[in-house]
Amino acid sequence: MSNKPPPPRPAPRLYLATTIVEDPARLVAELPGLLASADVAAVLLRLKETDQRTMISRVKALAPPVQKAGAALLVDGHPDIVARGGADGAHLTGLAALEEAVPSLKPDRIAGVGGLATRHDSMSAGEMGADYVLFGEPDEKGQRPSSQAIAERLDWWAELFEPPCVGFATSLEEAHDFAASGADFVLVGDFIWTDPRGPKAALVEADAAIKKAHATAPASQDPAGQEHGQRPT
């Protein structure tokens, strides 16, 4: 038997959530520069609720600049418009939504899931074919676990399971901590867009923070025998 140590865990990558998009024109112009400035694996498109035809047209406008940059475009909810809009997948909330969406998304498109309140729910999501699990996002009331609890959940998942895990970071500090805890991807959103220096500076800083956290994390956190993808697939 070989005593070769497992390969090191790849550096975590960013997963950028948009603001609520009503008119995509500004984002279409802004995204190429943003995505070129940092290592962004995927973009989560948060659409303003309206008629389906309009939402599809917004996905169609945003998919090309994201995909041209080498990132995946995922739609927050609305798995029924993913294919028609040319997106790469959908992010679902909860096991019921995942179960309903998987047949229409897999195997060609990404099905990610959050809203997993318990470890059992997380394991069920993996068994159902989720391409990634997200920990730490606010619930319908805006409540979320403590940063420490999120970090512990990420560490638990990364040590035991193969599908990638994503940490929902609300600050630069959380982005660093979640990367150090074993997140394969770190989801960043509002604090990037509201940074007074502009989103590009904030995104570059977040990218540097998660790379630094990975570089300085103890080797014992590298999960043995796992292959972690470099984008949510």
One Martini backbone bead per residue (centre of mass of N, CA, C, O) as a GRO file, in nm:
protein
  233
    1MET     BB    1   0.099   0.035   0.018
    2SER     BB    2   0.047   0.367   0.002
    3ASN     BB    3   0.190   0.667   0.183
    4LYS     BB    4   0.079   0.884   0.027
    5PRO     BB    5  -0.021   1.180   0.034
    6PRO     BB    6  -0.258   1.376  -0.020
    7PRO     BB    7  -0.361   1.604  -0.206
    8PRO     BB    8  -0.395   1.917  -0.208
    9ARG     BB    9  -0.610   2.151  -0.157
   10PRO     BB   10  -0.758   2.359  -0.332
   11ALA     BB   11  -0.811   2.666  -0.377
   12PRO     BB   12  -1.030   2.876  -0.314
   13ARG     BB   13  -1.329   3.022  -0.452
   14LEU     BB   14  -1.531   3.244  -0.594
   15TYR     BB   15  -1.882   3.350  -0.528
   16LEU     BB   16  -2.087   3.574  -0.701
   17ALA     BB   17  -2.332   3.786  -0.589
   18THR     BB   18  -2.578   3.964  -0.683
   19THR     BB   19  -2.783   4.179  -0.710
   20ILE     BB   20  -3.087   4.285  -0.773
   21VAL     BB   21  -3.211   4.227  -1.097
   22GLU     BB   22  -3.358   4.440  -1.349
   23ASP     BB   23  -3.118   4.592  -1.498
   24PRO     BB   24  -2.842   4.452  -1.679
   25ALA     BB   25  -2.656   4.668  -1.814
   26ARG     BB   26  -2.448   4.739  -1.593
   27LEU     BB   27  -2.348   4.449  -1.543
   28VAL     BB   28  -2.250   4.385  -1.825
   29ALA     BB   29  -2.026   4.610  -1.810
   30GLU     BB   30  -1.886   4.517  -1.524
   31LEU     BB   31  -1.806   4.209  -1.522
   32PRO     BB   32  -1.544   4.174  -1.685
   33GLY     BB   33  -1.361   4.333  -1.483
   34LEU     BB   34  -1.426   4.171  -1.230
   35LEU     BB   35  -1.350   3.878  -1.338
   36ALA     BB   36  -1.046   3.971  -1.405
   37SER     BB   37  -0.956   4.047  -1.092
   38ALA     BB   38  -1.053   3.751  -1.010
   39ASP     BB   39  -1.126   3.423  -0.870
   40VAL     BB   40  -1.411   3.337  -1.042
   41ALA     BB   41  -1.631   3.065  -1.072
   42ALA     BB   42  -1.910   3.220  -0.997
   43VAL     BB   43  -2.251   3.337  -1.065
   44LEU     BB   44  -2.521   3.477  -0.879
   45LEU     BB   45  -2.846   3.527  -0.997
   46ARG     BB   46  -3.053   3.793  -0.882
   47LEU     BB   47  -3.388   3.823  -0.943
   48LYS     BB   48  -3.642   4.003  -1.023
   49GLU     BB   49  -3.963   3.970  -0.989
   50THR     BB   50  -4.137   3.843  -1.280
   51ASP     BB   51  -4.178   3.763  -1.573
   52GLN     BB   52  -4.044   3.505  -1.746
   53ARG     BB   53  -3.951   3.646  -2.006
   54THR     BB   54  -3.780   3.865  -1.867
   55MET     BB   55  -3.589   3.679  -1.710
   56ILE     BB   56  -3.468   3.539  -1.955
   57SER     BB   57  -3.346   3.797  -2.084
   58ARG     BB   58  -3.149   3.849  -1.846
   59VAL     BB   59  -2.991   3.591  -1.868
   60LYS     BB   60  -2.901   3.631  -2.166
   61ALA     BB   61  -2.732   3.891  -2.103
   62LEU     BB   62  -2.532   3.752  -1.869
   63ALA     BB   63  -2.402   3.489  -1.969
   64PRO     BB   64  -2.170   3.571  -2.167
   65PRO     BB   65  -1.974   3.735  -1.973
   66VAL     BB   66  -1.934   3.504  -1.775
   67GLN     BB   67  -1.844   3.270  -1.967
   68LYS     BB   68  -1.607   3.422  -2.103
   69ALA     BB   69  -1.454   3.426  -1.809
   70GLY     BB   70  -1.497   3.115  -1.694
   71ALA     BB   71  -1.778   3.116  -1.568
   72ALA     BB   72  -2.061   3.047  -1.386
   73LEU     BB   73  -2.420   3.060  -1.430
   74LEU     BB   74  -2.649   3.117  -1.167
   75VAL     BB   75  -2.977   3.075  -1.060
   76ASP     BB   76  -3.193   3.203  -0.827
   77GLY     BB   77  -3.372   2.985  -0.885
   78HIS     BB   78  -3.554   2.907  -1.151
   79PRO     BB   79  -3.500   2.626  -1.319
   80ASP     BB   80  -3.696   2.673  -1.575
   81ILE     BB   81  -3.482   2.910  -1.707
   82VAL     BB   82  -3.196   2.808  -1.756
   83ALA     BB   83  -3.194   2.694  -2.047
   84ARG     BB   84  -3.337   2.939  -2.192
   85GLY     BB   85  -3.096   3.143  -2.086
   86GLY     BB   86  -2.801   2.993  -2.072
   87ALA     BB   87  -2.737   2.865  -1.816
   88ASP     BB   88  -2.561   2.644  -1.578
   89GLY     BB   89  -2.776   2.692  -1.335
   90ALA     BB   90  -2.898   2.631  -0.994
   91HIS     BB   91  -3.021   2.772  -0.692
   92LEU     BB   92  -3.139   2.614  -0.406
   93THR     BB   93  -3.401   2.596  -0.144
   94GLY     BB   94  -3.401   2.309  -0.030
   95LEU     BB   95  -3.501   1.984  -0.074
   96ALA     BB   96  -3.760   2.017  -0.242
   97ALA     BB   97  -3.636   2.193  -0.465
   98LEU     BB   98  -3.419   1.995  -0.548
   99GLU     BB   99  -3.595   1.752  -0.621
  100GLU     BB  100  -3.755   1.904  -0.846
  101ALA     BB  101  -3.492   2.002  -1.024
  102VAL     BB  102  -3.297   1.770  -1.100
  103PRO     BB  103  -3.428   1.644  -1.361
  104SER     BB  104  -3.384   1.923  -1.534
  105LEU     BB  105  -3.061   1.960  -1.479
  106LYS     BB  106  -2.973   1.678  -1.492
  107PRO     BB  107  -2.642   1.653  -1.612
  108ASP     BB  108  -2.589   1.947  -1.756
  109ARG     BB  109  -2.650   2.093  -1.480
  110ILE     BB  110  -2.649   2.286  -1.200
  111ALA     BB  111  -2.714   2.178  -0.847
  112GLY     BB  112  -2.768   2.383  -0.590
  113VAL     BB  113  -2.767   2.412  -0.215
  114GLY     BB  114  -2.965   2.540   0.050
  115GLY     BB  115  -3.126   2.545   0.350
  116LEU     BB  116  -2.949   2.367   0.571
  117ALA     BB  117  -3.010   2.305   0.901
  118THR     BB  118  -2.884   2.016   0.891
  119ARG     BB  119  -2.685   1.749   0.857
  120HIS     BB  120  -2.897   1.566   0.733
  121ASP     BB  121  -2.974   1.753   0.502
  122SER     BB  122  -2.696   1.760   0.374
  123MET     BB  123  -2.676   1.456   0.312
  124SER     BB  124  -2.932   1.444   0.141
  125ALA     BB  125  -2.833   1.633  -0.081
  126GLY     BB  126  -2.601   1.454  -0.173
  127GLU     BB  127  -2.783   1.203  -0.244
  128MET     BB  128  -2.955   1.385  -0.463
  129GLY     BB  129  -2.711   1.553  -0.636
  130ALA     BB  130  -2.560   1.777  -0.534
  131ASP     BB  131  -2.296   1.996  -0.634
  132TYR     BB  132  -2.363   2.174  -0.376
  133VAL     BB  133  -2.315   2.324  -0.050
  134LEU     BB  134  -2.472   2.571   0.157
  135PHE     BB  135  -2.341   2.782   0.422
  136GLY     BB  136  -2.490   3.075   0.602
  137GLU     BB  137  -2.752   3.172   0.514
  138PRO     BB  138  -3.019   3.343   0.533
  139ASP     BB  139  -3.326   3.347   0.626
  140GLU     BB  140  -3.643   3.474   0.603
  141LYS     BB  141  -3.558   3.649   0.880
  142GLY     BB  142  -3.229   3.696   0.868
  143GLN     BB  143  -3.115   3.445   0.992
  144ARG     BB  144  -2.801   3.315   1.132
  145PRO     BB  145  -2.542   3.168   1.205
  146SER     BB  146  -2.262   3.161   1.334
  147SER     BB  147  -1.947   3.172   1.228
  148GLN     BB  148  -1.856   2.922   1.387
  149ALA     BB  149  -2.080   2.729   1.290
  150ILE     BB  150  -2.011   2.746   0.992
  151ALA     BB  151  -1.717   2.652   1.010
  152GLU     BB  152  -1.785   2.374   1.132
  153ARG     BB  153  -1.956   2.272   0.893
  154LEU     BB  154  -1.736   2.291   0.680
  155ASP     BB  155  -1.532   2.104   0.815
  156TRP     BB  156  -1.710   1.855   0.825
  157TRP     BB  157  -1.762   1.826   0.523
  158ALA     BB  158  -1.467   1.829   0.408
  159GLU     BB  159  -1.379   1.561   0.565
  160LEU     BB  160  -1.635   1.356   0.444
  161PHE     BB  161  -1.704   1.494   0.160
  162GLU     BB  162  -1.713   1.552  -0.190
  163PRO     BB  163  -1.884   1.772  -0.228
  164PRO     BB  164  -1.891   2.086  -0.240
  165CYS     BB  165  -1.836   2.375  -0.033
  166VAL     BB  166  -2.016   2.670   0.085
  167GLY     BB  167  -1.952   2.999   0.204
  168PHE     BB  168  -2.139   3.254   0.360
  169ALA     BB  169  -2.024   3.582   0.328
  170THR     BB  170  -2.043   3.913   0.511
  171SER     BB  171  -1.721   3.927   0.516
  172LEU     BB  172  -1.388   3.926   0.513
  173GLU     BB  173  -1.350   3.753   0.766
  174GLU     BB  174  -1.533   3.520   0.676
  175ALA     BB  175  -1.386   3.446   0.421
  176HIS     BB  176  -1.131   3.358   0.564
  177ASP     BB  177  -1.252   3.150   0.768
  178PHE     BB  178  -1.390   2.960   0.558
  179ALA     BB  179  -1.137   2.885   0.403
  180ALA     BB  180  -0.991   2.763   0.658
  181SER     BB  181  -1.240   2.542   0.702
  182GLY     BB  182  -1.293   2.415   0.383
  183ALA     BB  183  -1.385   2.579   0.162
  184ASP     BB  184  -1.423   2.579  -0.187
  185PHE     BB  185  -1.628   2.819  -0.154
  186VAL     BB  186  -1.700   3.181  -0.159
  187LEU     BB  187  -1.971   3.370  -0.080
  188VAL     BB  188  -2.026   3.690  -0.231
  189GLY     BB  189  -2.188   4.026  -0.198
  190ASP     BB  190  -2.292   4.294  -0.049
  191PHE     BB  191  -1.998   4.382   0.054
  192ILE     BB  192  -1.902   4.436  -0.235
  193TRP     BB  193  -2.119   4.649  -0.346
  194THR     BB  194  -2.084   4.855  -0.076
  195ASP     BB  195  -1.810   4.941  -0.123
  196PRO     BB  196  -1.658   5.251  -0.136
  197ARG     BB  197  -1.428   5.151  -0.351
  198GLY     BB  198  -1.565   4.921  -0.480
  199PRO     BB  199  -1.600   4.601  -0.609
  200LYS     BB  200  -1.314   4.539  -0.706
  201ALA     BB  201  -1.154   4.585  -0.446
  202ALA     BB  202  -1.319   4.383  -0.276
  203LEU     BB  203  -1.266   4.129  -0.449
  204VAL     BB  204  -0.960   4.125  -0.432
  205GLU     BB  205  -0.950   4.104  -0.123
  206ALA     BB  206  -1.110   3.838  -0.098
  207ASP     BB  207  -0.921   3.665  -0.266
  208ALA     BB  208  -0.671   3.707  -0.087
  209ALA     BB  209  -0.793   3.595   0.178
  210ILE     BB  210  -0.852   3.298   0.081
  211LYS     BB  211  -0.563   3.232  -0.006
  212LYS     BB  212  -0.428   3.282   0.266
  213ALA     BB  213  -0.591   3.079   0.431
  214HIS     BB  214  -0.501   2.832   0.271
  215ALA     BB  215  -0.187   2.864   0.304
  216THR     BB  216  -0.221   2.860   0.645
  217ALA     BB  217  -0.344   2.600   0.671
  218PRO     BB  218  -0.359   2.313   0.803
  219ALA     BB  219  -0.289   2.006   0.670
  220SER     BB  220  -0.522   1.850   0.829
  221GLN     BB  221  -0.755   1.987   0.640
  222ASP     BB  222  -0.695   1.786   0.427
  223PRO     BB  223  -0.893   1.588   0.254
  224ALA     BB  224  -0.892   1.264   0.205
  225GLY     BB  225  -0.940   1.143  -0.115
  226GLN     BB  226  -1.027   1.410  -0.260
  227GLU     BB  227  -1.216   1.583  -0.521
  228HIS     BB  228  -1.197   1.918  -0.585
  229GLY     BB  229  -1.342   2.147  -0.745
  230GLN     BB  230  -1.308   2.465  -0.944
  231ARG     BB  231  -1.622   2.446  -0.980
  232PRO     BB  232  -1.956   2.434  -0.979
  233THR     BB  233  -2.037   2.079  -1.085
   0.00000   0.00000   0.00000
